[in-house]
Tab-separated table of C-alpha atoms (C1' of nucleotides) in Angstrom:
chain	number	residue	atom	x	y	z
Y	47	UNK	CA	-47.250	81.911	103.330
Y	48	UNK	CA	-46.085	81.478	106.724
Y	49	UNK	CA	-44.169	84.081	108.552
Y	50	UNK	CA	-41.277	81.731	109.147
Y	51	UNK	CA	-41.013	80.964	105.282
Y	52	UNK	CA	-41.132	84.651	104.397
Y	53	UNK	CA	-38.258	85.003	107.090
Y	54	UNK	CA	-35.750	82.410	105.695
Y	55	UNK	CA	-36.710	84.218	102.337
Y	56	UNK	CA	-36.353	87.805	103.804
Y	57	UNK	CA	-32.527	86.272	105.629
Y	58	UNK	CA	-31.582	84.709	102.067
Y	59	UNK	CA	-31.967	87.792	99.965
Y	60	UNK	CA	-30.486	89.944	102.844
Y	61	UNK	CA	-27.540	88.353	102.856
Y	62	UNK	CA	-27.037	88.338	99.448
Y	63	UNK	CA	-28.030	91.956	99.028
Y	64	UNK	CA	-27.989	93.631	102.175
Y	65	UNK	CA	-29.507	96.905	100.825
Y	66	UNK	CA	-32.581	94.868	99.396
Y	67	UNK	CA	-35.772	96.980	99.745
Y	68	UNK	CA	-39.129	95.965	101.433
Y	69	UNK	CA	-40.089	95.646	97.519
Y	70	UNK	CA	-37.384	93.445	96.555
Y	71	UNK	CA	-37.843	90.863	99.381
Y	72	UNK	CA	-41.549	90.794	98.945
Y	73	UNK	CA	-40.686	89.758	95.037
Y	74	UNK	CA	-38.454	87.489	96.413
Y	75	UNK	CA	-41.100	85.927	98.618
Y	76	UNK	CA	-43.579	85.884	96.001
Y	77	UNK	CA	-45.826	88.746	97.403
Y	78	UNK	CA	-46.683	91.803	97.185
Y	79	UNK	CA	-45.324	94.376	99.850
Y	80	UNK	CA	-48.531	95.461	101.032
Y	81	UNK	CA	-49.088	91.850	102.585
Y	82	UNK	CA	-44.936	91.901	103.619
Y	83	UNK	CA	-46.234	95.215	105.521
Y	84	UNK	CA	-49.310	93.046	107.121
Y	85	UNK	CA	-46.628	90.571	108.731
Y	86	UNK	CA	-43.812	93.386	109.524
Y	87	UNK	CA	-45.557	96.824	110.469
Y	88	UNK	CA	-42.205	98.400	109.510
Y	89	UNK	CA	-38.671	97.284	107.717
Y	90	UNK	CA	-37.580	98.004	111.167
Y	91	UNK	CA	-39.786	95.432	112.986
Y	92	UNK	CA	-38.601	93.091	109.716
Y	93	UNK	CA	-35.184	93.517	110.616
Y	94	UNK	CA	-35.666	92.741	114.863
Y	95	UNK	CA	-37.762	89.911	113.766
Y	96	UNK	CA	-35.023	88.674	111.496
Y	97	UNK	CA	-32.271	88.895	114.200
Y	98	UNK	CA	-34.469	87.327	116.760
Y	99	UNK	CA	-35.363	84.372	114.467
Y	100	UNK	CA	-32.190	83.732	112.941
Y	101	UNK	CA	-30.657	84.206	116.722
Y	102	UNK	CA	-33.514	81.350	118.131
Y	103	UNK	CA	-32.383	78.843	115.290
Y	104	UNK	CA	-28.900	79.319	116.356
Y	105	UNK	CA	-29.764	78.797	119.885
Y	106	UNK	CA	-32.353	75.792	119.306
Y	107	UNK	CA	-29.617	74.243	116.926
Y	108	UNK	CA	-27.249	74.398	120.239
Y	109	UNK	CA	-29.663	73.496	122.459
Y	110	UNK	CA	-30.591	70.140	120.644
Y	111	UNK	CA	-26.525	69.255	120.883
Y	112	UNK	CA	-26.522	68.542	124.526
Y	113	UNK	CA	-23.253	69.802	124.586
Y	114	UNK	CA	-22.744	68.747	127.649
Y	115	UNK	CA	-22.862	64.816	126.412
Y	116	UNK	CA	-20.195	62.884	125.278
Y	117	UNK	CA	-16.298	64.127	124.698
Y	118	UNK	CA	-15.838	67.524	123.956
Y	119	UNK	CA	-14.776	67.132	120.302
Y	120	UNK	CA	-18.067	65.023	119.957
Y	121	UNK	CA	-20.135	67.912	121.183
Y	122	UNK	CA	-18.028	70.255	118.465
Y	123	UNK	CA	-18.733	68.023	115.239
Y	124	UNK	CA	-22.514	67.501	116.530
Y	125	UNK	CA	-22.487	71.934	116.590
Y	126	UNK	CA	-20.751	72.344	113.400
Y	127	UNK	CA	-23.444	69.459	111.918
Y	128	UNK	CA	-26.413	70.993	113.053
Y	129	UNK	CA	-25.152	74.954	112.179
Y	130	UNK	CA	-24.110	74.146	108.504
Y	131	UNK	CA	-28.178	73.824	107.507
Y	132	UNK	CA	-28.941	77.186	108.652
Y	133	UNK	CA	-25.886	78.678	107.505
Y	134	UNK	CA	-27.653	81.164	105.980
Y	135	UNK	CA	-29.305	82.176	109.469
Y	136	UNK	CA	-25.698	82.104	110.753
Y	137	UNK	CA	-24.475	84.132	107.948
Y	138	UNK	CA	-26.866	86.838	108.150
Y	139	UNK	CA	-26.525	86.910	112.117
Y	140	UNK	CA	-22.244	88.191	111.220
Y	141	UNK	CA	-23.943	90.690	109.264
Y	142	UNK	CA	-26.564	92.226	111.246
Y	143	UNK	CA	-25.357	91.583	114.726
Y	144	UNK	CA	-23.383	95.263	114.810
Y	145	UNK	CA	-26.998	96.245	114.717
Y	146	UNK	CA	-28.195	94.392	118.131
Y	147	UNK	CA	-26.204	96.425	120.123
Y	148	UNK	CA	-29.197	98.059	122.001
Y	149	UNK	CA	-30.906	95.030	122.656
Y	150	UNK	CA	-30.180	93.954	125.686
Y	151	UNK	CA	-31.915	90.100	125.698
Y	152	UNK	CA	-30.363	89.353	122.737
Y	153	UNK	CA	-27.201	90.371	123.908
Y	154	UNK	CA	-27.168	88.581	127.200
Y	155	UNK	CA	-28.049	85.560	124.853
Y	156	UNK	CA	-25.457	85.790	123.100
Y	157	UNK	CA	-23.258	85.670	126.156
Y	158	UNK	CA	-24.784	82.790	127.628
Y	159	UNK	CA	-24.316	81.160	124.616
Y	160	UNK	CA	-20.254	82.099	124.130
Y	161	UNK	CA	-20.427	81.213	127.923
Y	162	UNK	CA	-21.347	77.560	127.216
Y	163	UNK	CA	-18.887	77.440	123.769
Y	164	UNK	CA	-16.066	78.654	126.019
Y	165	UNK	CA	-17.099	75.901	128.880
Y	166	UNK	CA	-17.171	73.371	126.247
Y	167	UNK	CA	-13.398	74.246	125.062
Y	168	UNK	CA	-12.461	74.449	128.252
Y	169	UNK	CA	-13.407	70.607	128.847
Y	170	UNK	CA	-11.737	70.203	125.577
Y	171	UNK	CA	-8.548	71.651	127.178
Y	172	UNK	CA	-9.239	69.410	130.449
Y	173	UNK	CA	-9.824	66.542	128.040
Y	174	UNK	CA	-6.695	67.264	126.466
Y	175	UNK	CA	-8.047	67.278	123.118
Y	176	UNK	CA	-7.690	71.115	122.664
Y	177	UNK	CA	-5.148	72.929	122.759
Y	178	UNK	CA	-4.214	75.246	125.859
Y	179	UNK	CA	-1.601	77.744	124.355
Y	180	UNK	CA	-4.417	78.962	122.309
Y	181	UNK	CA	-7.104	81.832	123.539
Y	182	UNK	CA	-10.162	80.040	124.463
Y	183	UNK	CA	-12.109	82.738	122.491
Y	184	UNK	CA	-9.672	82.374	119.329
Y	185	UNK	CA	-10.739	78.636	119.114
Y	186	UNK	CA	-14.342	79.730	118.869
Y	187	UNK	CA	-13.884	82.017	116.283
Y	188	UNK	CA	-11.563	79.772	114.054
Y	189	UNK	CA	-14.923	77.562	114.706
Y	190	UNK	CA	-16.722	80.431	113.575
Y	191	UNK	CA	-14.780	81.348	110.831
Y	192	UNK	CA	-14.605	78.193	108.991
Y	193	UNK	CA	-18.438	77.333	109.397
Y	194	UNK	CA	-19.099	80.861	107.643
Y	195	UNK	CA	-16.524	80.446	105.094
Y	196	UNK	CA	-17.602	76.542	104.509
Y	197	UNK	CA	-21.033	78.100	103.781
Y	198	UNK	CA	-19.991	80.291	101.386
Y	199	UNK	CA	-18.415	77.683	99.162
Y	200	UNK	CA	-21.065	75.811	99.615
Y	201	UNK	CA	-23.511	78.604	98.453
Y	202	UNK	CA	-21.069	79.051	95.624
Y	203	UNK	CA	-21.198	75.186	94.827
Y	204	UNK	CA	-16.998	74.540	95.471
Y	205	UNK	CA	-17.768	72.417	98.745
Y	206	UNK	CA	-20.595	69.538	98.656
Y	207	UNK	CA	-22.767	70.048	102.124
Y	208	UNK	CA	-22.073	67.017	102.961
Y	209	UNK	CA	-18.722	67.055	102.991
Y	210	UNK	CA	-18.740	70.110	105.318
Y	211	UNK	CA	-18.676	69.094	108.712
Y	212	UNK	CA	-15.786	66.733	108.342
Y	213	UNK	CA	-13.648	69.088	106.387
Y	214	UNK	CA	-14.214	71.702	109.073
Y	215	UNK	CA	-13.369	69.702	111.950
Y	216	UNK	CA	-10.535	68.423	110.322
Y	217	UNK	CA	-9.083	71.789	109.445
Y	218	UNK	CA	-10.075	73.087	112.991
Y	219	UNK	CA	-8.687	70.226	114.516
Y	220	UNK	CA	-5.433	69.404	112.572
Y	221	UNK	CA	-4.942	72.526	110.272
Y	222	UNK	CA	-3.759	72.355	106.441
Y	223	UNK	CA	0.064	71.535	107.634
Y	224	UNK	CA	1.261	68.402	107.564
Y	225	UNK	CA	3.664	69.050	110.858
D	1231	UNK	CA	-6.882	116.463	101.863
D	1232	UNK	CA	-5.437	113.384	99.648
D	1233	UNK	CA	-7.662	111.364	97.887
D	1234	UNK	CA	-5.854	108.199	99.078
D	1235	UNK	CA	-6.707	109.625	102.674
D	1236	UNK	CA	-10.242	109.869	101.776
D	1237	UNK	CA	-10.827	106.320	100.400
D	1238	UNK	CA	-9.128	105.217	103.435
D	1239	UNK	CA	-11.711	106.670	105.457
D	1240	UNK	CA	-14.489	105.920	103.570
D	1241	UNK	CA	-13.222	102.124	103.482
D	1242	UNK	CA	-13.494	102.344	107.392
D	1243	UNK	CA	-16.562	103.964	107.287
D	1244	UNK	CA	-18.702	101.372	105.074
D	1245	UNK	CA	-17.112	98.481	106.997
D	1246	UNK	CA	-18.481	99.603	109.970
D	1247	UNK	CA	-21.557	100.781	108.426
D	1248	UNK	CA	-22.183	99.501	104.923
D	1249	UNK	CA	-25.531	101.796	104.714
D	1250	UNK	CA	-23.450	104.855	105.491
D	1251	UNK	CA	-24.547	107.937	103.285
D	1252	UNK	CA	-22.288	110.213	101.671
D	1253	UNK	CA	-22.999	112.944	104.414
D	1254	UNK	CA	-21.660	110.355	106.767
D	1255	UNK	CA	-18.995	109.223	104.918
D	1256	UNK	CA	-17.670	113.204	104.473
D	1257	UNK	CA	-18.541	114.147	108.116
D	1258	UNK	CA	-16.217	110.924	109.152
D	1259	UNK	CA	-13.365	112.456	106.744
D	1260	UNK	CA	-14.000	115.948	108.356
D	1261	UNK	CA	-14.656	117.188	104.773
D	1262	UNK	CA	-17.801	119.001	103.675
D	1263	UNK	CA	-19.772	116.756	101.718
D	1264	UNK	CA	-19.760	118.758	98.336
D	1265	UNK	CA	-15.770	118.040	98.299
D	1266	UNK	CA	-16.210	114.677	98.643
D	1267	UNK	CA	-18.575	115.296	95.726
D	1268	UNK	CA	-15.376	116.672	94.198
D	1269	UNK	CA	-13.451	113.769	94.701
D	1270	UNK	CA	-16.217	111.091	93.533
D	1271	UNK	CA	-18.553	112.723	90.736
D	1272	UNK	CA	-20.826	109.592	92.365
D	1273	UNK	CA	-21.597	107.770	95.040
D	1274	UNK	CA	-21.091	104.917	92.778
D	1275	UNK	CA	-17.906	106.258	91.773
D	1276	UNK	CA	-16.823	106.100	94.807
D	1277	UNK	CA	-17.759	102.652	95.507
D	1278	UNK	CA	-16.336	101.464	92.280
D	1279	UNK	CA	-12.921	103.565	93.070
D	1280	UNK	CA	-12.987	101.912	96.627
D	1281	UNK	CA	-13.109	98.512	95.389
D	1282	UNK	CA	-10.370	99.275	93.088
D	1283	UNK	CA	-8.456	100.631	95.512
D	1284	UNK	CA	-8.762	98.463	98.534
D	1285	UNK	CA	-7.872	95.461	95.691
D	1286	UNK	CA	-4.866	97.139	94.271
D	1287	UNK	CA	-3.531	97.651	98.290
D	1288	UNK	CA	-3.629	93.402	98.596
D	1289	UNK	CA	-2.186	92.887	94.744
D	1290	UNK	CA	0.826	95.221	95.728
D	1291	UNK	CA	0.785	93.859	99.219
D	1292	UNK	CA	1.161	90.086	97.743
D	1293	UNK	CA	3.598	91.247	95.046
D	1294	UNK	CA	5.959	93.191	97.815
D	1295	UNK	CA	6.398	89.427	99.529
D	1296	UNK	CA	7.567	87.688	96.479
D	1297	UNK	CA	5.793	84.406	97.076
D	1298	UNK	CA	8.202	82.764	94.572
D	1299	UNK	CA	10.903	83.347	97.451
D	1300	UNK	CA	11.855	80.675	100.174
D	1301	UNK	CA	9.666	78.339	101.334
D	1302	UNK	CA	5.643	78.138	101.061
D	1303	UNK	CA	5.404	78.692	104.414
D	1304	UNK	CA	7.714	81.268	104.726
D	1305	UNK	CA	5.622	83.287	101.776
D	1306	UNK	CA	2.282	82.617	103.528
D	1307	UNK	CA	4.127	83.835	106.092
D	1308	UNK	CA	4.890	86.824	104.590
D	1309	UNK	CA	1.609	87.087	102.866
D	1310	UNK	CA	-0.329	87.205	106.419
D	1311	UNK	CA	1.980	89.667	107.867
D	1312	UNK	CA	1.577	92.194	105.591
D	1313	UNK	CA	-2.441	91.927	104.961
D	1314	UNK	CA	-2.447	92.214	108.586
D	1315	UNK	CA	-2.241	95.989	108.252
D	1316	UNK	CA	-4.366	96.159	105.994
D	1317	UNK	CA	-6.928	94.415	107.361
D	1318	UNK	CA	-9.777	96.775	107.016
D	1319	UNK	CA	-9.217	96.908	103.027
D	1320	UNK	CA	-9.555	92.739	103.001
D	1321	UNK	CA	-12.665	92.817	105.053
D	1322	UNK	CA	-14.313	95.927	102.849
D	1323	UNK	CA	-13.567	93.781	99.733
D	1324	UNK	CA	-14.898	90.862	101.220
D	1325	UNK	CA	-18.306	92.204	101.862
D	1326	UNK	CA	-18.201	94.843	98.791
D	1327	UNK	CA	-16.979	91.858	96.345
D	1328	UNK	CA	-20.038	90.735	95.045
D	1329	UNK	CA	-20.924	93.905	93.772
D	1330	UNK	CA	-17.707	93.562	91.473
D	1331	UNK	CA	-19.737	90.963	89.377
D	1332	UNK	CA	-19.291	93.404	86.158
D	1333	UNK	CA	-15.861	94.546	86.285
D	1334	UNK	CA	-14.089	92.156	83.890
D	1335	UNK	CA	-10.891	93.738	84.936
D	1336	UNK	CA	-10.962	93.017	88.611
D	1337	UNK	CA	-12.599	89.751	88.016
D	1338	UNK	CA	-9.660	88.771	85.755
D	1339	UNK	CA	-7.056	90.113	88.257
D	1340	UNK	CA	-8.834	88.367	91.065
D	1341	UNK	CA	-8.434	85.674	89.152
D	1342	UNK	CA	-4.490	85.862	88.427
D	1343	UNK	CA	-4.414	86.522	92.305
D	1344	UNK	CA	-5.816	83.663	93.088
D	1345	UNK	CA	-3.992	81.454	90.628
D	1346	UNK	CA	-0.811	82.602	92.146
D	1347	UNK	CA	-2.135	81.718	95.983
D	1348	UNK	CA	-3.131	78.016	94.210
D	1349	UNK	CA	0.432	77.834	93.325
D	1350	UNK	CA	1.917	78.677	96.001
D	1351	UNK	CA	-0.247	76.001	98.305
D	1352	UNK	CA	0.517	73.471	95.512
D	1353	UNK	CA	4.277	74.202	96.057
D	1354	UNK	CA	3.978	73.687	99.722
D	1355	UNK	CA	2.039	70.607	99.112
D	1356	UNK	CA	4.995	69.555	96.864
D	1357	UNK	CA	7.496	70.533	99.851
D	1358	UNK	CA	5.205	68.080	101.994
D	1359	UNK	CA	4.424	71.090	104.254
D	1360	UNK	CA	0.836	71.170	103.186
D	1361	UNK	CA	-1.948	68.738	103.300
D	1362	UNK	CA	-2.454	67.158	99.804
D	1363	UNK	CA	-5.568	65.833	101.155
D	1364	UNK	CA	-7.738	69.075	101.391
D	1365	UNK	CA	-8.709	70.985	98.523
D	1366	UNK	CA	-6.205	73.716	97.406
D	1367	UNK	CA	-8.607	76.226	97.592
D	1368	UNK	CA	-10.387	75.273	100.757
D	1369	UNK	CA	-6.423	76.055	102.097
D	1370	UNK	CA	-7.088	79.202	100.815
D	1371	UNK	CA	-10.018	79.627	102.020
D	1372	UNK	CA	-9.139	79.138	105.668
D	1373	UNK	CA	-6.230	81.287	105.543
D	1374	UNK	CA	-8.425	83.944	104.563
D	1375	UNK	CA	-10.656	83.686	107.126
D	1376	UNK	CA	-8.538	83.273	109.696
D	1377	UNK	CA	-7.185	86.794	108.630
D	1378	UNK	CA	-10.556	88.120	108.454
D	1379	UNK	CA	-11.538	86.830	111.699
D	1380	UNK	CA	-8.349	87.856	113.420
D	1381	UNK	CA	-8.999	91.526	111.806
D	1382	UNK	CA	-12.454	91.441	113.691
D	1383	UNK	CA	-10.707	90.623	117.168
D	1384	UNK	CA	-7.948	92.912	116.499
D	1385	UNK	CA	-10.637	95.627	116.374
D	1386	UNK	CA	-12.401	94.438	119.190
D	1387	UNK	CA	-9.484	94.768	120.908
D	1388	UNK	CA	-9.199	91.036	122.164
D	1389	UNK	CA	-6.310	90.355	119.982
D	1390	UNK	CA	-2.389	92.270	119.868
D	1391	UNK	CA	-1.616	93.599	116.428
D	1392	UNK	CA	1.665	91.924	117.006
D	1393	UNK	CA	0.418	88.412	117.928
D	1394	UNK	CA	-2.181	88.017	114.901
D	1395	UNK	CA	0.424	86.299	112.260
D	1396	UNK	CA	1.959	84.154	114.456
D	1397	UNK	CA	-1.653	82.960	115.650
D	1398	UNK	CA	-3.074	82.460	112.597
D	1399	UNK	CA	-0.116	80.760	111.262
D	1400	UNK	CA	-0.058	78.078	114.149
D	1401	UNK	CA	-3.955	78.118	114.026
D	1402	UNK	CA	-3.727	77.517	110.167
D	1403	UNK	CA	-1.165	75.047	109.914
D	1404	UNK	CA	-1.459	72.401	113.260
D	1405	UNK	CA	-5.169	73.684	114.070
D	1406	UNK	CA	-6.729	73.960	117.116
D	1407	UNK	CA	-6.386	70.123	118.100
D	1408	UNK	CA	-3.662	68.132	120.001
D	1409	UNK	CA	-4.183	65.317	117.787
I	456	DG	C1'	-72.612	79.728	93.987
I	457	DA	C1'	-72.969	83.448	97.687
I	458	DC	C1'	-70.291	84.831	100.905
I	459	DT	C1'	-65.889	86.377	103.637
I	460	DT	C1'	-61.142	86.794	104.082
I	461	DT	C1'	-57.202	87.774	102.161
I	462	DT	C1'	-54.092	89.730	99.019
I	463	DG	C1'	-51.829	92.949	95.801
I	464	DA	C1'	-51.543	96.967	92.508
I	465	DT	C1'	-52.249	101.244	93.259
I	466	DA	C1'	-52.052	106.085	94.677
I	467	DC	C1'	-50.384	109.384	97.994
I	468	DA	C1'	-47.476	111.731	101.336
I	469	DG	C1'	-43.554	112.162	103.722
I	470	DC	C1'	-38.620	110.994	104.739
I	471	DT	C1'	-33.901	110.517	102.845
I	472	DA	C1'	-30.504	110.001	99.911
I	473	DT	C1'	-28.157	111.912	95.879
I	474	DG	C1'	-26.598	115.127	92.484
I	475	DT	C1'	-25.953	120.020	91.541
I	476	DC	C1'	-25.103	125.017	92.070
I	477	DT	C1'	-24.595	128.974	94.294
I	478	DA	C1'	-22.364	132.452	97.438
I	479	DA	C1'	-20.009	133.017	101.090
I	480	DA	C1'	-16.111	131.292	103.994
I	481	DA	C1'	-11.940	129.894	104.769
I	482	DT	C1'	-7.460	128.361	103.283
I	483	DG	C1'	-2.904	128.943	100.289
I	484	DA	C1'	0.023	131.818	97.713
I	485	DT	C1'	2.811	136.142	97.330
C	1466	DA	C1'	-2.263	142.962	102.675
C	1467	DT	C1'	-4.292	141.201	98.726
C	1468	DC	C1'	-5.448	137.844	95.591
C	1469	DA	C1'	-6.388	133.499	93.895
C	1470	DT	C1'	-8.557	129.180	94.799
C	1471	DT	C1'	-10.484	125.518	97.449
C	1472	DT	C1'	-14.207	124.639	100.491
C	1473	DT	C1'	-18.750	124.585	102.295
C	1474	DA	C1'	-23.309	125.291	104.015
C	1475	DG	C1'	-26.983	125.822	102.117
C	1476	DA	C1'	-30.710	125.531	98.427
C	1477	DC	C1'	-32.729	122.860	95.047
C	1478	DA	C1'	-34.665	118.790	92.105
C	1479	DT	C1'	-35.467	114.077	91.675
C	1480	DA	C1'	-35.273	109.432	92.759
C	1481	DG	C1'	-36.478	105.956	95.962
C	1482	DC	C1'	-37.864	104.402	99.980
C	1483	DT	C1'	-40.993	103.532	103.507
C	1484	DG	C1'	-45.388	103.273	105.708
C	1485	DT	C1'	-50.397	103.783	104.604
C	1486	DA	C1'	-55.042	103.658	102.989
C	1487	DT	C1'	-58.124	101.959	99.422
C	1488	DC	C1'	-60.539	98.472	95.939
C	1489	DA	C1'	-61.148	95.371	92.999
C	1490	DA	C1'	-59.591	90.718	92.475
C	1491	DA	C1'	-58.684	86.250	94.155
C	1492	DA	C1'	-58.650	82.865	97.340
C	1493	DG	C1'	-60.987	80.398	100.653
C	1494	DT	C1'	-64.782	78.383	103.279
C	1495	DC	C1'	-69.942	76.494	103.531
DNA sequence: GACTTTTGATACAGCTATGTCTAAAATGAT
DNA sequence: ATCATTTTAGACATAGCTGTATCAAAAGTC
């Protein structure tokens, strides 16, 4: 089995039960615990690798979006669309991120990513498509929150994956009120 | 120390580090581990008690809102306002809820609560203040997601507690776009 | 089929967390 | 101050998890 595939299963297992043991994760991956230890020297190593892997996937997804291209709203929609299929990585990252406190490289890459998103929101504000009376960070948070929630509902089967992006975009931009 | 106070500290400790040991929680509460065991016969007992306590607080907060009174939007704003000060309980519940799977009573009470919220949203739709083209459950999810995110930001110090309700309401109802 | 490599079950040692108990210390009541 | 009650530190036993090592079985290669 490929290391990437194991990482994927480990992430999915840990977001369901974040107390899952190495044995649990090995079972989920259909391999022996010894073999899991061959891929990751320790649980700590594994968690670090998962954090990095999840983050890298999101970074890459963001890069593929080419957020400088087109309008801010178009870029936002692209971001949402590419993050949806990796919602489990996103969810894992939300839960595990507090434990990345001492990883300076990851933290600085996070800041870079956040900086890009802030730039994008500010561009939307300049383009007069995003409100200027809300904090930039809160706009990003709102999108994050909706992504997270949509992923939960996809996992529950309440939302169809193909409806998610549109649903998030419309909720994000126009809210649930009739104003 | 009162049992309620210990429960509060346990919840706050566990949302920060959900792997916190009984020793960690006892330290946070300023009591001995033995004493903690006097309040809760086992870790399992404690987690069950915390789940129930968190849920009850939210139930009570919802009851105090008298959601049948006034317009749906007024009731929604009241809900958000009363849930904010107990955001840590809300956050704990979001994280711990998957582990309440076998608690039939809690699950049925959750359904009752959800039913009330659905009724409220439907009332808002009838009053023409909430959109009818979005799933009712998704409207509730959006509010939940924003509550959760606002609580995180209050904990970070990015949002002032007194701004939170207004921020959530405006984001929820009109979104972040200028439409 | 023969050989090599990989895998996994198993055993073991060490560690941590949990639950239980005891006796001393601390606290509260009078 | 005395007595009663509560709390705590520490000890202990146990279970579970982790990391490590061994060796037979399984899988892969030629």
